[in-house]
mmCIF file of C-alpha atoms in Angstrom:
data_model
loop_
_atom_site.group_PDB
_atom_site.id
_atom_site.type_symbol
_atom_site.label_atom_id
_atom_site.label_comp_id
_atom_site.label_asym_id
_atom_site.label_seq_id
_atom_site.Cartn_x
_atom_site.Cartn_y
_atom_site.Cartn_z
ATOM 1 C CA ILE A 142 -45.137 213.475 -9.075
ATOM 2 C CA ASP A 143 -45.671 215.713 -11.915
ATOM 3 C CA LEU A 144 -43.519 214.523 -14.953
ATOM 4 C CA ARG A 145 -43.708 216.715 -18.102
ATOM 5 C CA PHE A 146 -41.931 215.391 -20.913
ATOM 6 C CA ASP A 147 -39.201 217.535 -23.252
ATOM 7 C CA LYS A 148 -41.008 218.599 -26.419
ATOM 8 C CA HIS A 149 -39.362 216.499 -28.896
ATOM 9 C CA THR A 150 -39.668 213.405 -27.000
ATOM 10 C CA ARG A 151 -41.162 210.845 -29.520
ATOM 11 C CA LEU A 152 -42.364 206.946 -28.169
ATOM 12 C CA ALA A 153 -42.851 204.614 -31.167
ATOM 13 C CA GLY A 154 -45.959 201.772 -30.900
ATOM 14 C CA GLY A 155 -44.737 199.000 -28.637
ATOM 15 C CA ALA A 156 -41.466 200.661 -27.896
ATOM 16 C CA THR A 157 -41.162 200.995 -24.229
ATOM 17 C CA MET A 158 -39.884 204.320 -22.454
ATOM 18 C CA VAL A 159 -38.527 203.969 -19.049
ATOM 19 C CA LEU A 160 -38.468 206.569 -16.348
ATOM 20 C CA ALA A 161 -37.261 206.682 -12.698
ATOM 21 C CA ALA A 162 -36.786 208.700 -9.575
ATOM 22 C CA ASP A 163 -33.115 207.975 -8.803
ATOM 23 C CA ALA A 164 -30.699 207.949 -12.051
ATOM 24 C CA ALA A 165 -27.987 206.360 -10.009
ATOM 25 C CA ALA A 166 -29.409 203.798 -7.869
ATOM 26 C CA PHE A 167 -31.178 203.093 -11.223
ATOM 27 C CA GLN A 168 -28.030 202.545 -13.247
ATOM 28 C CA GLU A 169 -26.359 200.226 -10.572
ATOM 29 C CA ARG A 170 -28.696 198.011 -10.560
ATOM 30 C CA TYR A 171 -29.940 197.996 -13.943
ATOM 31 C CA PRO A 172 -26.795 199.574 -16.132
ATOM 32 C CA ASP A 173 -27.509 198.055 -19.562
ATOM 33 C CA VAL A 174 -31.059 200.002 -19.087
ATOM 34 C CA SER A 175 -31.932 203.509 -20.681
ATOM 35 C CA ILE A 176 -33.478 206.253 -18.414
ATOM 36 C CA ALA A 177 -35.955 208.500 -20.529
ATOM 37 C CA ALA A 178 -36.630 211.149 -17.757
ATOM 38 C CA VAL A 179 -36.058 211.244 -14.163
ATOM 39 C CA TYR A 180 -39.183 212.525 -12.052
ATOM 40 C CA GLY A 181 -39.606 213.906 -8.436
ATOM 41 C CA GLY A 182 -41.390 212.988 -5.472
ATOM 42 C CA GLU A 183 -42.817 209.012 -4.879
ATOM 43 C CA LEU A 184 -45.561 206.745 -6.165
ATOM 44 C CA SER A 185 -47.826 205.515 -2.964
ATOM 45 C CA ASP A 186 -47.008 202.116 -1.745
ATOM 46 C CA ARG A 187 -50.587 201.564 -0.919
ATOM 47 C CA GLY A 188 -52.049 202.134 -4.430
ATOM 48 C CA GLU A 189 -52.904 205.665 -6.508
ATOM 49 C CA LYS A 190 -53.705 207.312 -9.642
ATOM 50 C CA ILE A 191 -51.466 206.993 -12.857
ATOM 51 C CA THR A 192 -52.327 209.135 -15.699
ATOM 52 C CA LEU A 193 -50.700 210.069 -19.194
ATOM 53 C CA ARG A 194 -51.531 213.067 -20.981
ATOM 54 C CA SER A 195 -50.627 214.061 -24.747
ATOM 55 C CA SER A 196 -49.110 217.875 -24.992
ATOM 56 C CA THR A 197 -52.689 219.038 -25.358
ATOM 57 C CA GLY A 198 -54.022 217.480 -22.074
ATOM 58 C CA LYS A 199 -55.687 214.724 -23.778
ATOM 59 C CA SER A 200 -55.711 211.853 -21.344
ATOM 60 C CA LEU A 201 -54.083 208.960 -23.311
ATOM 61 C CA LEU A 202 -53.979 206.241 -20.562
ATOM 62 C CA SER A 203 -55.200 205.984 -16.936
ATOM 63 C CA PHE A 204 -55.087 203.482 -14.307
ATOM 64 C CA THR A 205 -55.072 202.896 -10.460
ATOM 65 C CA TYR A 206 -53.061 200.284 -8.621
ATOM 66 C CA ASP A 207 -53.451 198.750 -5.444
ATOM 67 C CA ASP A 208 -51.551 196.941 -2.652
ATOM 68 C CA GLU A 209 -54.536 194.540 -1.941
ATOM 69 C CA ASN A 210 -58.037 193.190 -3.508
ATOM 70 C CA GLY A 211 -56.143 190.662 -5.606
ATOM 71 C CA TRP A 212 -53.566 192.786 -6.941
ATOM 72 C CA PRO A 213 -50.253 190.913 -6.632
ATOM 73 C CA LEU A 214 -48.716 191.738 -3.373
ATOM 74 C CA THR A 215 -44.688 190.304 -3.606
ATOM 75 C CA ALA A 216 -44.925 194.201 -5.586
ATOM 76 C CA ASP A 217 -45.600 196.002 -2.482
ATOM 77 C CA GLY A 218 -42.067 196.177 -1.240
ATOM 78 C CA ARG A 219 -40.506 192.830 -1.966
ATOM 79 C CA GLY A 220 -38.700 193.677 -5.390
ATOM 80 C CA ASP A 221 -40.980 192.465 -8.059
ATOM 81 C CA SER A 222 -42.802 195.356 -10.343
ATOM 82 C CA LEU A 223 -46.184 194.967 -11.759
ATOM 83 C CA VAL A 224 -46.605 194.367 -15.626
ATOM 84 C CA LEU A 225 -49.349 194.659 -17.738
ATOM 85 C CA THR A 226 -50.449 191.079 -19.396
ATOM 86 C CA ASP A 227 -53.897 192.486 -20.744
ATOM 87 C CA LEU A 228 -52.999 195.483 -23.225
ATOM 88 C CA THR A 229 -56.501 195.581 -23.987
ATOM 89 C CA GLY A 230 -58.522 195.087 -20.777
ATOM 90 C CA ASP A 231 -59.600 197.031 -17.868
ATOM 91 C CA MET A 232 -56.179 198.711 -16.677
ATOM 92 C CA ASP A 233 -58.019 199.013 -13.043
ATOM 93 C CA ALA A 234 -58.554 195.726 -12.437
ATOM 94 C CA ALA A 235 -55.835 193.045 -10.804
ATOM 95 C CA ARG A 236 -56.133 190.515 -13.027
ATOM 96 C CA ALA A 237 -54.543 192.407 -15.995
ATOM 97 C CA TRP A 238 -51.469 192.235 -13.711
ATOM 98 C CA GLN A 239 -48.942 190.507 -12.804
ATOM 99 C CA VAL A 240 -45.837 190.464 -10.978
ATOM 100 C CA SER A 241 -42.143 190.513 -13.437
ATOM 101 C CA THR A 242 -40.924 187.494 -13.710
ATOM 102 C CA ARG A 243 -37.725 188.407 -12.116
ATOM 103 C CA LEU A 244 -37.177 190.069 -8.621
ATOM 104 C CA TYR A 245 -36.046 193.623 -8.695
ATOM 105 C CA GLY A 246 -38.347 193.677 -11.880
ATOM 106 C CA THR A 247 -37.459 193.952 -15.717
ATOM 107 C CA PRO A 248 -37.434 197.930 -16.771
ATOM 108 C CA GLY A 249 -36.884 198.594 -20.577
ATOM 109 C CA THR A 250 -38.254 194.970 -21.937
ATOM 110 C CA GLY A 251 -41.472 195.619 -23.560
ATOM 111 C CA GLY A 252 -41.342 192.187 -24.565
ATOM 112 C CA GLN A 253 -41.717 191.152 -21.258
ATOM 113 C CA VAL A 254 -45.532 192.670 -21.205
ATOM 114 C CA LEU A 255 -46.977 190.046 -23.442
ATOM 115 C CA ALA A 256 -44.515 187.088 -22.560
ATOM 116 C CA ALA A 257 -45.907 187.860 -18.783
ATOM 117 C CA SER A 258 -49.139 186.560 -19.473
ATOM 118 C CA GLN A 259 -48.560 183.330 -20.785
ATOM 119 C CA PRO A 260 -47.962 180.908 -17.795
ATOM 120 C CA ALA A 261 -44.941 179.666 -16.856
ATOM 121 C CA VAL A 262 -43.412 178.379 -13.921
ATOM 122 C CA SER A 263 -40.340 180.257 -14.320
ATOM 123 C CA THR A 264 -38.402 182.349 -17.357
ATOM 124 C CA ASP A 265 -37.414 178.747 -18.582
ATOM 125 C CA ASN A 266 -40.036 176.228 -17.476
ATOM 126 C CA ASP A 267 -43.475 175.875 -18.201
ATOM 127 C CA LEU A 268 -45.933 173.990 -16.379
ATOM 128 C CA PRO A 269 -46.585 169.785 -17.519
ATOM 129 C CA SER A 270 -49.862 169.745 -19.576
ATOM 130 C CA PHE A 271 -52.398 169.412 -17.760
ATOM 131 C CA ASP A 272 -56.096 167.046 -18.297
ATOM 132 C CA PRO A 273 -58.568 168.341 -15.910
ATOM 133 C CA HIS A 274 -60.557 165.373 -16.637
ATOM 134 C CA THR A 275 -58.023 162.666 -15.807
ATOM 135 C CA SER A 276 -55.002 163.935 -13.951
ATOM 136 C CA GLN A 277 -54.458 164.290 -10.518
ATOM 137 C CA PRO A 278 -51.580 166.526 -8.534
ATOM 138 C CA SER A 279 -49.095 165.119 -7.028
ATOM 139 C CA ASN A 280 -49.828 165.937 -4.037
ATOM 140 C CA PRO A 281 -53.511 165.256 -2.895
ATOM 141 C CA VAL A 282 -55.797 166.790 -0.051
ATOM 142 C CA ASP A 283 -59.006 166.878 0.227
ATOM 143 C CA VAL A 284 -60.269 170.451 1.978
ATOM 144 C CA ARG A 285 -62.577 172.952 2.071
ATOM 145 C CA PHE A 286 -62.953 176.376 2.367
ATOM 146 C CA GLY A 287 -66.314 178.166 3.373
ATOM 147 C CA ASP A 288 -68.505 176.562 1.110
ATOM 148 C CA ASP A 289 -67.290 177.507 -2.190
ATOM 149 C CA LEU A 290 -63.452 176.482 -2.612
ATOM 150 C CA LEU A 291 -62.681 172.561 -2.545
ATOM 151 C CA LEU A 292 -58.708 172.229 -2.356
ATOM 152 C CA ALA A 293 -58.157 168.536 -4.498
ATOM 153 C CA GLY A 294 -53.924 168.846 -4.108
ATOM 154 C CA TYR A 295 -51.677 171.196 -5.052
ATOM 155 C CA ASP A 296 -47.776 170.932 -7.340
ATOM 156 C CA LEU A 297 -44.750 172.361 -5.658
ATOM 157 C CA TYR A 298 -41.874 173.639 -7.929
ATOM 158 C CA LEU A 299 -38.642 175.366 -6.967
ATOM 159 C CA ASN A 300 -37.189 177.398 -9.571
ATOM 160 C CA GLY A 301 -39.045 175.983 -12.180
ATOM 161 C CA HIS A 302 -38.389 172.209 -11.200
ATOM 162 C CA SER A 303 -40.645 170.039 -9.581
ATOM 163 C CA LEU A 304 -40.396 170.173 -5.630
ATOM 164 C CA SER A 305 -41.740 167.191 -3.438
ATOM 165 C CA PRO A 306 -42.811 168.435 -0.036
ATOM 166 C CA ASP A 307 -41.793 164.962 1.794
ATOM 167 C CA ARG A 308 -38.669 165.862 3.252
ATOM 168 C CA LEU A 309 -37.633 169.121 4.647
ATOM 169 C CA PRO A 310 -37.056 171.233 1.096
ATOM 170 C CA VAL A 311 -34.219 173.907 1.375
ATOM 171 C CA VAL A 312 -34.579 177.120 -0.135
ATOM 172 C CA GLN A 313 -32.236 180.647 -0.803
ATOM 173 C CA PRO A 314 -33.040 183.758 -0.145
ATOM 174 C CA GLY A 315 -33.900 185.080 -3.981
ATOM 175 C CA ASP A 316 -35.544 181.578 -5.067
ATOM 176 C CA VAL A 317 -38.775 181.280 -6.648
ATOM 177 C CA LEU A 318 -41.298 179.105 -5.097
ATOM 178 C CA GLU A 319 -44.292 178.418 -6.749
ATOM 179 C CA TYR A 320 -47.889 176.397 -5.105
ATOM 180 C CA VAL A 321 -49.870 175.163 -8.052
ATOM 181 C CA LEU A 322 -53.192 174.556 -6.363
ATOM 182 C CA TYR A 323 -55.796 172.187 -7.972
ATOM 183 C CA TRP A 324 -59.495 173.625 -7.330
ATOM 184 C CA ARG A 325 -62.641 171.679 -7.792
ATOM 185 C CA GLY A 326 -64.200 173.412 -10.943
ATOM 186 C CA ASP A 327 -67.679 173.231 -10.363
ATOM 187 C CA ARG A 328 -67.656 175.473 -6.927
ATOM 188 C CA LEU A 329 -65.070 178.448 -8.587
ATOM 189 C CA MET A 330 -68.083 179.281 -11.495
ATOM 190 C CA GLY A 331 -69.856 182.737 -10.557
ATOM 191 C CA LYS A 332 -68.045 183.021 -7.470
ATOM 192 C CA ASP A 333 -65.959 186.526 -6.363
ATOM 193 C CA ASN A 334 -63.341 183.870 -3.617
ATOM 194 C CA HIS A 335 -60.194 185.023 -3.633
ATOM 195 C CA GLY A 336 -57.522 182.084 -2.799
ATOM 196 C CA PHE A 337 -53.667 183.182 -1.491
ATOM 197 C CA VAL A 338 -50.549 180.853 -0.431
ATOM 198 C CA GLN A 339 -48.290 183.351 2.126
ATOM 199 C CA LEU A 340 -45.280 182.416 4.073
ATOM 200 C CA THR A 341 -44.645 182.531 7.937
ATOM 201 C CA THR A 342 -42.221 181.848 10.533
ATOM 202 C CA PRO A 343 -43.161 180.362 14.048
ATOM 203 C CA ASP A 344 -43.489 183.611 15.406
ATOM 204 C CA ARG A 345 -46.668 184.531 12.723
ATOM 205 C CA GLN A 346 -44.622 186.970 10.751
ATOM 206 C CA ILE A 347 -45.812 187.026 7.182
ATOM 207 C CA LEU A 348 -42.218 185.994 4.865
ATOM 208 C CA THR A 349 -44.202 186.803 1.224
ATOM 209 C CA GLN A 350 -47.378 186.023 -0.041
ATOM 210 C CA ASP A 351 -49.138 185.612 -3.974
ATOM 211 C CA ASP A 352 -52.932 186.721 -3.597
ATOM 212 C CA HIS A 353 -55.563 186.345 -6.280
ATOM 213 C CA PRO A 354 -58.681 185.600 -7.907
ATOM 214 C CA ALA A 355 -59.521 182.018 -7.101
ATOM 215 C CA GLY A 356 -58.734 179.914 -10.099
ATOM 216 C CA LEU A 357 -58.673 182.930 -12.302
ATOM 217 C CA VAL A 358 -54.705 182.300 -12.961
ATOM 218 C CA LEU A 359 -54.136 179.849 -15.461
ATOM 219 C CA ARG A 360 -57.125 179.727 -17.125
ATOM 220 C CA PRO A 361 -60.931 180.946 -16.570
ATOM 221 C CA THR A 362 -63.455 178.296 -14.736
ATOM 222 C CA ASN A 363 -66.470 178.964 -17.124
ATOM 223 C CA GLY A 364 -68.190 175.503 -18.581
ATOM 224 C CA CYS A 365 -65.848 173.329 -15.921
ATOM 225 C CA ALA A 366 -67.468 170.145 -15.077
ATOM 226 C CA ALA A 367 -68.090 168.853 -11.168
ATOM 227 C CA THR A 368 -64.900 166.601 -11.670
ATOM 228 C CA ASP A 369 -62.845 169.178 -13.699
ATOM 229 C CA LEU A 370 -59.842 170.351 -11.685
ATOM 230 C CA VAL A 371 -58.444 174.221 -11.941
ATOM 231 C CA PRO A 372 -54.974 174.442 -11.796
ATOM 232 C CA ASP A 373 -54.250 178.148 -10.119
ATOM 233 C CA ARG A 374 -50.808 179.106 -9.901
ATOM 234 C CA TYR A 375 -49.106 181.176 -6.995
ATOM 235 C CA VAL A 376 -45.749 182.344 -7.114
ATOM 236 C CA LEU A 377 -43.584 183.261 -3.842
ATOM 237 C CA ARG A 378 -39.676 185.077 -3.779
ATOM 238 C CA ILE A 379 -37.547 184.247 -0.926
ATOM 239 C CA PRO A 380 -36.957 188.105 -0.260
ATOM 240 C CA ALA A 381 -33.255 189.047 -0.050
ATOM 241 C CA GLU A 382 -32.995 189.176 3.733
ATOM 242 C CA ALA A 383 -34.911 186.427 4.460
ATOM 243 C CA THR A 384 -32.646 184.463 7.592
ATOM 244 C CA ASN A 385 -32.453 180.908 8.399
ATOM 245 C CA GLY A 386 -34.970 179.160 9.783
ATOM 246 C CA LEU A 387 -38.433 177.361 9.190
ATOM 247 C CA VAL A 388 -41.025 178.799 7.262
ATOM 248 C CA ARG A 389 -44.721 177.226 7.064
ATOM 249 C CA PRO A 390 -46.859 177.677 3.543
ATOM 250 C CA GLU A 391 -50.438 178.605 4.562
ATOM 251 C CA VAL A 392 -53.177 177.830 1.913
ATOM 252 C CA GLY A 393 -56.460 180.256 2.650
ATOM 253 C CA GLY A 394 -59.141 182.084 0.985
ATOM 254 C CA TYR A 395 -61.780 184.944 1.439
ATOM 255 C CA VAL A 396 -64.642 186.787 -0.365
ATOM 256 C CA SER A 397 -63.555 189.752 -2.632
ATOM 257 C CA GLY A 398 -64.070 193.080 -1.301
ATOM 258 C CA THR A 399 -63.793 191.865 3.048
ATOM 259 C CA SER A 400 -60.816 190.595 4.511
ATOM 260 C CA ASP A 401 -62.741 187.641 6.535
ATOM 261 C CA ARG A 402 -61.114 184.760 5.778
ATOM 262 C CA LEU A 403 -63.218 181.431 4.728
ATOM 263 C CA PRO A 404 -63.288 178.605 7.545
ATOM 264 C CA VAL A 405 -61.113 175.654 6.814
ATOM 265 C CA TYR A 406 -62.506 172.075 6.950
ATOM 266 C CA SER A 407 -61.106 168.633 6.562
ATOM 267 C CA ALA A 408 -62.876 166.278 4.581
ATOM 268 C CA GLU A 409 -64.596 164.791 7.649
ATOM 269 C CA GLY A 410 -66.008 168.478 8.228
ATOM 270 C CA THR A 411 -63.546 169.199 11.249
ATOM 271 C CA ARG A 412 -62.835 172.814 11.524
ATOM 272 C CA LEU A 413 -59.513 173.137 11.483
ATOM 273 C CA ASP A 414 -58.519 177.203 11.348
ATOM 274 C CA ASP A 415 -58.407 179.948 8.854
ATOM 275 C CA ASP A 416 -55.487 178.645 6.680
ATOM 276 C CA TYR A 417 -54.686 174.994 6.394
ATOM 277 C CA VAL A 418 -51.223 174.612 6.706
ATOM 278 C CA LEU A 419 -48.699 172.753 4.058
ATOM 279 C CA PRO A 420 -45.045 171.079 5.157
ATOM 280 C CA SER A 421 -42.648 173.376 6.216
ATOM 281 C CA LEU A 422 -39.711 174.624 4.196
ATOM 282 C CA LYS A 423 -36.276 175.556 5.342
ATOM 283 C CA ILE A 424 -34.317 178.546 4.278
ATOM 284 C CA VAL A 425 -30.134 178.316 4.104
ATOM 285 C CA ARG A 426 -28.566 181.442 2.963
ATOM 286 C CA THR A 427 -25.447 180.679 1.068
ATOM 287 C CA ASP A 428 -23.633 184.168 1.909
ATOM 288 C CA PRO A 429 -20.530 184.082 4.906
ATOM 289 C CA ALA A 430 -21.966 183.987 8.357
ATOM 290 C CA PRO A 431 -21.142 186.444 10.803
ATOM 291 C CA ARG A 432 -18.281 186.019 12.978
ATOM 292 C CA PRO A 433 -18.320 185.712 16.743
ATOM 293 C CA GLN A 434 -16.305 188.440 18.704
ATOM 294 C CA GLN A 435 -15.066 184.959 20.924
ATOM 295 C CA GLU A 436 -14.513 182.043 19.112
ATOM 296 C CA LEU A 437 -14.383 178.305 20.830
ATOM 297 C CA GLY A 438 -14.731 174.695 19.681
ATOM 298 C CA ALA A 439 -16.797 173.651 22.427
ATOM 299 C CA ARG A 440 -19.138 170.273 21.278
ATOM 300 C CA PHE A 441 -22.053 169.060 22.777
ATOM 301 C CA GLY A 442 -23.331 165.478 22.607
ATOM 302 C CA ASP A 443 -21.546 164.113 19.329
ATOM 303 C CA GLN A 444 -23.266 166.858 16.948
ATOM 304 C CA ILE A 445 -23.604 170.268 17.960
ATOM 305 C CA GLU A 446 -19.999 172.688 17.696
ATOM 306 C CA LEU A 447 -20.128 175.806 19.626
ATOM 307 C CA LEU A 448 -18.293 177.712 17.073
ATOM 308 C CA GLY A 449 -18.234 181.449 19.169
ATOM 309 C CA TYR A 450 -20.381 184.046 21.023
ATOM 310 C CA THR A 451 -20.924 187.594 20.944
ATOM 311 C CA LEU A 452 -22.026 189.585 23.914
ATOM 312 C CA ASP A 453 -23.143 192.958 24.064
ATOM 313 C CA PRO A 454 -22.724 194.628 25.773
ATOM 314 C CA ALA A 455 -18.935 192.978 25.522
ATOM 315 C CA GLU A 456 -18.163 194.347 28.729
ATOM 316 C CA VAL A 457 -20.213 193.064 31.307
ATOM 317 C CA ALA A 458 -21.097 194.945 34.244
ATOM 318 C CA LEU A 459 -24.744 194.447 35.064
ATOM 319 C CA HIS A 460 -27.781 195.823 37.355
ATOM 320 C CA PRO A 461 -30.857 194.312 38.490
ATOM 321 C CA GLY A 462 -33.507 194.569 35.417
ATOM 322 C CA GLU A 463 -30.805 195.252 32.736
ATOM 323 C CA GLN A 464 -30.029 192.984 29.327
ATOM 324 C CA LEU A 465 -27.312 191.104 28.259
ATOM 325 C CA THR A 466 -27.337 189.593 24.482
ATOM 326 C CA VAL A 467 -25.836 186.454 23.738
ATOM 327 C CA THR A 468 -25.435 185.434 20.364
ATOM 328 C CA LEU A 469 -24.611 182.008 19.950
ATOM 329 C CA PHE A 470 -22.912 180.420 16.583
ATOM 330 C CA PHE A 471 -23.733 176.780 16.433
ATOM 331 C CA GLN A 472 -23.156 174.317 13.540
ATOM 332 C CA THR A 473 -23.446 170.477 12.935
ATOM 333 C CA GLN A 474 -22.129 167.961 10.646
ATOM 334 C CA ALA A 475 -24.781 165.668 10.699
ATOM 335 C CA PRO A 476 -28.804 166.044 10.718
ATOM 336 C CA ILE A 477 -30.314 166.133 14.396
ATOM 337 C CA ASP A 478 -33.187 163.674 15.102
ATOM 338 C CA ASP A 479 -33.929 165.020 18.032
ATOM 339 C CA THR A 480 -35.908 168.552 19.134
ATOM 340 C CA LEU A 481 -33.618 169.896 21.769
ATOM 341 C CA ILE A 482 -33.984 172.708 24.111
ATOM 342 C CA ARG A 483 -31.165 175.555 24.137
ATOM 343 C CA PHE A 484 -30.534 176.977 27.703
ATOM 344 C CA VAL A 485 -28.389 179.902 28.580
ATOM 345 C CA GLN A 486 -28.081 180.598 32.284
ATOM 346 C CA LEU A 487 -26.044 183.959 34.419
ATOM 347 C CA TYR A 488 -25.766 181.276 37.851
ATOM 348 C CA SER A 489 -23.701 181.274 41.007
ATOM 349 C CA PRO A 490 -23.554 178.337 43.053
ATOM 350 C CA GLU A 491 -23.206 180.833 45.505
ATOM 351 C CA LEU A 492 -25.574 183.238 44.839
ATOM 352 C CA GLY A 493 -28.175 181.407 42.753
ATOM 353 C CA MET A 494 -30.135 182.094 39.524
ATOM 354 C CA ALA A 495 -29.646 185.899 37.919
ATOM 355 C CA ALA A 496 -31.095 185.371 34.843
ATOM 356 C CA GLN A 497 -32.046 182.580 32.475
ATOM 357 C CA HIS A 498 -33.566 181.569 28.881
ATOM 358 C CA ASP A 499 -34.501 178.281 27.434
ATOM 359 C CA SER A 500 -36.019 177.941 24.472
ATOM 360 C CA GLN A 501 -35.772 175.877 21.017
ATOM 361 C CA PRO A 502 -32.749 177.921 18.770
ATOM 362 C CA ALA A 503 -33.229 180.996 17.248
ATOM 363 C CA SER A 504 -36.568 181.350 19.663
ATOM 364 C CA GLY A 505 -38.215 178.310 17.732
ATOM 365 C CA ARG A 506 -37.111 179.170 14.478
ATOM 366 C CA ASN A 507 -34.667 177.216 13.707
ATOM 367 C CA PRO A 508 -34.876 173.734 15.734
ATOM 368 C CA THR A 509 -32.322 171.246 15.991
ATOM 369 C CA TRP A 510 -34.092 168.879 13.793
ATOM 370 C CA ALA A 511 -34.465 171.370 10.913
ATOM 371 C CA TRP A 512 -30.509 171.726 10.910
ATOM 372 C CA LYS A 513 -28.796 171.049 8.221
ATOM 373 C CA ALA A 514 -24.840 169.653 7.662
ATOM 374 C CA GLY A 515 -22.132 172.503 7.542
ATOM 375 C CA GLU A 516 -25.373 175.276 8.059
ATOM 376 C CA VAL A 517 -23.879 177.976 10.626
ATOM 377 C CA ILE A 518 -27.138 178.791 13.243
ATOM 378 C CA VAL A 519 -27.052 182.195 14.873
ATOM 379 C CA ASP A 520 -28.893 182.192 17.848
ATOM 380 C CA GLU A 521 -29.461 184.939 19.769
ATOM 381 C CA VAL A 522 -30.156 184.963 23.228
ATOM 382 C CA VAL A 523 -32.256 188.273 25.430
ATOM 383 C CA LEU A 524 -30.945 187.516 29.276
ATOM 384 C CA THR A 525 -32.706 190.281 31.504
ATOM 385 C CA VAL A 526 -31.364 190.469 35.036
ATOM 386 C CA ALA A 527 -33.504 189.757 37.977
ATOM 387 C CA PRO A 528 -34.359 192.239 40.001
ATOM 388 C CA ASP A 529 -33.862 190.347 42.953
ATOM 389 C CA ALA A 530 -30.158 189.215 41.816
ATOM 390 C CA LYS A 531 -27.885 189.396 44.170
ATOM 391 C CA HIS A 532 -24.690 191.509 43.766
ATOM 392 C CA GLY A 533 -21.582 189.347 42.882
ATOM 393 C CA SER A 534 -19.880 187.589 39.799
ATOM 394 C CA TYR A 535 -21.844 185.178 37.926
ATOM 395 C CA ALA A 536 -20.957 182.606 35.096
ATOM 396 C CA LEU A 537 -22.317 182.636 31.463
ATOM 397 C CA LEU A 538 -23.858 178.594 31.074
ATOM 398 C CA LEU A 539 -25.233 177.304 27.901
ATOM 399 C CA GLY A 540 -26.400 173.385 27.067
ATOM 400 C CA PHE A 541 -28.575 171.239 25.694
ATOM 401 C CA TYR A 542 -31.588 169.322 26.891
ATOM 402 C CA GLN A 543 -34.073 166.620 25.610
ATOM 403 C CA PRO A 544 -37.295 168.015 26.504
ATOM 404 C CA THR A 545 -39.276 164.691 27.783
ATOM 405 C CA ASP A 546 -36.819 164.230 30.191
ATOM 406 C CA GLY A 547 -34.331 166.943 30.770
ATOM 407 C CA ILE A 548 -31.286 165.238 30.529
ATOM 408 C CA ARG A 549 -28.634 167.320 29.337
ATOM 409 C CA LEU A 550 -26.098 166.610 26.405
ATOM 410 C CA PRO A 551 -22.992 166.437 27.498
#
């Protein structure tokens, strides 16, 4: 972009000026924030250099932002904005920036620049007082990443409130999760390791993550004793588009400037993986679920209700090799202890099986044991007609069975 301000533009010391690319869209989201100027073009998602010059061409400030190498990753397309926390430091350094305290940013609030540098769990809650010599994390672990990162435990917060991971926690899009990791301080000194926490779906898609130099967010590690614990805060916002299902919090580390993850070892020295998996979370949306085209009221066993289904294409006349998408809508009013397999079949007693799909609901992303009372489970199934399927009429069959013995629910 190349924006030239009007010659009468004045900016007092400590004041804030807001620039926008799309004035109408900006005002719709931030109706109480004034725009000083509208620019053309766009900034690169991958990072680039920004320079502010005076009317005589003198450089007033210049810095280069990035989407890796320690820069907050949730600002890269997740709805957060980058906030400068160190007004006197190196603006090119990732440690001088953090994500905004609220999803979608805090434009026009100049006070947020300084306020953001204070370590808060949320806009209303501070981390509890912590004595590195005596305090212990709520959830102790003993895990080593490479030779230099020793994780002693962690605390979990949801929207600023302490949360136990023992029972499957439920979160919603827009919620703020904060994992406070506790590193052994003596191993951090003089090292250039990054830590990260990311939420992944069962099919290994990264939903959101936070990544920064390990142990440098809440306090510097110089002078740490061997027994000291260093709290290190990782903030994750559940994206607005997140769908119902399980997510896995994964902790990992790597050496700055490389993409090679540090190997993970248990306390006994057993190699685990390239990340350490914490207890799962469950995302449940609160907005109304879509309605099925064909509503039903069928039940499976005592707990599962089939609310209905939608077919695509709606007019079903298929040929071998073609696909039919069946979207199922389930609900339960009580927890389900079992891990059940859902099956969908195109079957004829005379012609045989034309197509079949067996899996946990939502391809394993929302298994029955994780269903919450009142939740509407949307389960999309794609059936591919077998190439040798015979011409004729087939019934669409649906059911659940136990994976251990194959016994179906009535």
